[in-house]
Coordinates of C-alpha atoms in Angstrom, one line a residue:
X1 CA 47.4 42.6 19.6
X2 CA 48.5 40.6 22.6
X3 CA 49.8 37.1 21.9
X4 CA 47.7 34.3 23.5
X5 CA 49.2 32.0 26.1
X6 CA 48.4 28.3 25.4
X7 CA 51.2 26.4 27.1
X8 CA 49.1 25.0 30.0
X9 CA 46.3 24.2 27.6
X10 CA 48.6 21.8 25.5
X11 CA 50.1 20.3 28.6
X12 CA 46.8 19.5 30.2
X13 CA 45.3 18.4 26.9
X14 CA 48.1 15.8 26.3
X15 CA 48.0 14.7 30.0
X16 CA 44.2 14.3 29.9
X17 CA 44.4 12.2 26.7
X18 CA 47.2 10.1 28.2
X19 CA 45.0 9.5 31.2
X20 CA 42.1 8.6 29.0
X21 CA 44.2 6.1 27.0
X22 CA 45.5 4.5 30.2
X23 CA 42.0 4.0 31.5
X24 CA 40.8 2.6 28.2
X25 CA 43.7 0.1 28.2
X26 CA 42.8 -0.9 31.7
X27 CA 39.2 -1.4 30.8
X28 CA 40.2 -3.4 27.8
X29 CA 42.3 -5.6 30.1
X30 CA 39.6 -6.0 32.6
X31 CA 36.9 -6.9 30.1
X32 CA 39.1 -9.4 28.2
X33 CA 37.8 -12.9 27.5
X34 CA 40.7 -14.5 29.2
X35 CA 39.9 -13.0 32.6
X36 CA 37.7 -14.6 35.2
X37 CA 34.2 -13.4 36.1
X38 CA 35.8 -11.5 39.1
X39 CA 37.9 -9.4 36.7
X40 CA 34.8 -8.4 34.7
X41 CA 32.7 -7.8 37.8
X42 CA 35.1 -5.0 38.8
X43 CA 33.6 -2.8 36.1
X44 CA 30.8 -1.1 37.9
X45 CA 29.2 2.3 37.3
X46 CA 31.0 3.6 40.4
X47 CA 34.3 2.3 39.0
X48 CA 33.7 3.9 35.7
X49 CA 32.8 7.2 37.3
X50 CA 36.0 7.2 39.4
X51 CA 38.1 6.1 36.5
X52 CA 36.9 8.7 34.0
X53 CA 36.8 11.5 36.6
X54 CA 40.5 12.6 36.3
X55 CA 40.6 12.7 32.5
X56 CA 37.4 14.7 32.4
X57 CA 38.8 17.1 35.0
X58 CA 42.1 17.5 33.0
X59 CA 40.4 18.0 29.7
X60 CA 37.9 20.5 31.3
X61 CA 40.8 22.5 32.8
X62 CA 42.5 22.5 29.4
X63 CA 39.3 23.8 27.8
X64 CA 39.2 26.6 30.5
X65 CA 42.8 27.5 29.7
X66 CA 41.9 27.7 26.0
X67 CA 39.0 30.0 26.8
X68 CA 41.1 32.4 28.9
X69 CA 44.2 32.3 26.7
X70 CA 44.0 36.0 25.7
X71 CA 43.4 37.4 29.1
X72 CA 45.7 35.1 31.1
X73 CA 48.5 37.3 32.3
X74 CA 49.4 35.0 35.2
X75 CA 51.7 32.6 33.4
X76 CA 53.6 31.5 36.5
X77 CA 50.4 30.5 38.3
X78 CA 49.2 28.7 35.2
X79 CA 52.4 26.7 34.9
X80 CA 52.4 26.0 38.7
X81 CA 48.9 24.6 38.4
X82 CA 49.7 22.4 35.4
X83 CA 53.1 21.1 36.8
X84 CA 51.8 20.4 40.3
X85 CA 48.7 18.7 39.0
X86 CA 50.8 16.4 36.8
X87 CA 53.4 15.8 39.6
X88 CA 50.6 14.7 41.9
X89 CA 49.7 11.8 39.6
X90 CA 53.3 10.9 38.7
X91 CA 54.6 11.0 42.3
X92 CA 51.5 9.0 43.4
X93 CA 52.4 6.2 40.9
X94 CA 56.1 6.4 41.9
X95 CA 55.5 6.3 45.7
X96 CA 52.9 3.6 45.4
X97 CA 55.3 1.4 43.5
X98 CA 58.1 2.1 46.0
X99 CA 55.9 1.3 49.0
X100 CA 54.6 -1.9 47.4
X101 CA 58.1 -3.0 46.4
X102 CA 59.5 -2.3 49.9
X103 CA 56.8 -4.2 51.7
X104 CA 56.9 -7.1 49.2
X105 CA 60.6 -7.5 50.0
X106 CA 60.2 -7.5 53.8
X107 CA 59.0 -10.9 55.0
X108 CA 57.4 -10.0 58.3
X109 CA 53.9 -11.2 57.5
X110 CA 52.3 -10.0 60.8
X111 CA 53.1 -6.3 60.4
X112 CA 53.0 -6.3 56.6
X113 CA 49.4 -5.4 56.2
X114 CA 49.2 -2.7 58.8
X115 CA 52.4 -1.0 57.8
X116 CA 51.5 -1.2 54.1
X117 CA 48.1 0.4 54.8
X118 CA 49.6 3.2 56.8
X119 CA 52.2 4.0 54.1
X120 CA 49.5 3.9 51.4
X121 CA 47.4 6.4 53.4
X122 CA 50.4 8.7 53.6
X123 CA 50.9 8.4 49.8
X124 CA 47.2 9.3 49.3
X125 CA 47.5 12.3 51.7
X126 CA 50.5 13.5 49.7
X127 CA 48.5 13.1 46.5
X128 CA 45.5 14.9 47.7
X129 CA 47.6 17.7 49.2
X130 CA 49.3 18.3 45.8
X131 CA 45.9 18.2 43.9
X132 CA 44.4 20.7 46.3
X133 CA 47.5 23.0 46.0
X134 CA 47.3 22.8 42.2
X135 CA 43.6 23.7 42.2
X136 CA 44.2 26.6 44.6
X137 CA 46.6 28.0 41.9
X138 CA 44.0 27.3 39.3
X139 CA 41.3 29.2 41.2
X140 CA 43.8 32.1 41.7
X141 CA 44.4 32.2 37.9
X142 CA 40.6 32.3 37.3
X143 CA 40.1 34.9 39.9
X144 CA 42.9 37.1 38.5
X145 CA 41.7 36.7 34.9
X146 CA 38.2 37.7 35.7
X147 CA 39.0 40.5 38.1
X148 CA 37.5 43.9 37.4
X149 CA 40.2 46.3 36.2
X150 CA 40.0 50.0 36.8
X151 CA 40.2 52.0 33.5
X152 CA 43.2 54.3 33.1
X153 CA 42.4 58.0 32.9
X154 CA 42.5 59.3 29.3
X155 CA 43.9 62.7 30.0
X156 CA 47.1 61.4 31.5
X157 CA 46.4 62.9 34.9
X158 CA 44.4 61.8 37.9
X159 CA 40.9 61.0 36.7
X160 CA 37.8 61.9 38.7
X161 CA 36.2 58.9 40.3
X162 CA 32.5 58.6 39.9
X163 CA 30.8 57.3 43.0
X164 CA 28.1 55.5 41.1
X165 CA 30.4 53.4 38.8
X166 CA 30.1 50.3 40.9
X167 CA 26.3 50.5 41.3
X168 CA 24.4 48.0 39.3
X169 CA 20.9 49.0 38.3

């Protein structure tokens, strides 16, 4: 019996739960009694949808990895998806903090807003590029796991191919 491959499942499960805890802590902070009405008005259905989108995606992908754990022979692609997906979020946080710190330290108020917006757009392009790259690897894993395999001939020699094997009635 082949041993199942659950590494990306655990990585994405833990990452999704950490994202969920982070969002819940942010919501607790925004809905606190000490905040103004503006802080509480930020919690809209669109904000909640955007906030919970990434943990739901992470947990869904973890569930998919659990379901394909026995047929997943493409471990490198699975790890590439998981690592690039997590790096997209972690590098987004790091670069956003670095850009904010740099433009806070510069005192040219006239160009501050324009340059900050340009740099933040670049950070977001980098984030989305990594997310798309990670999901290309995820789609490749799924396509390879559900690909039709040709059966090996039982007699040890070249088997005869039946022309009607691929016809669905």
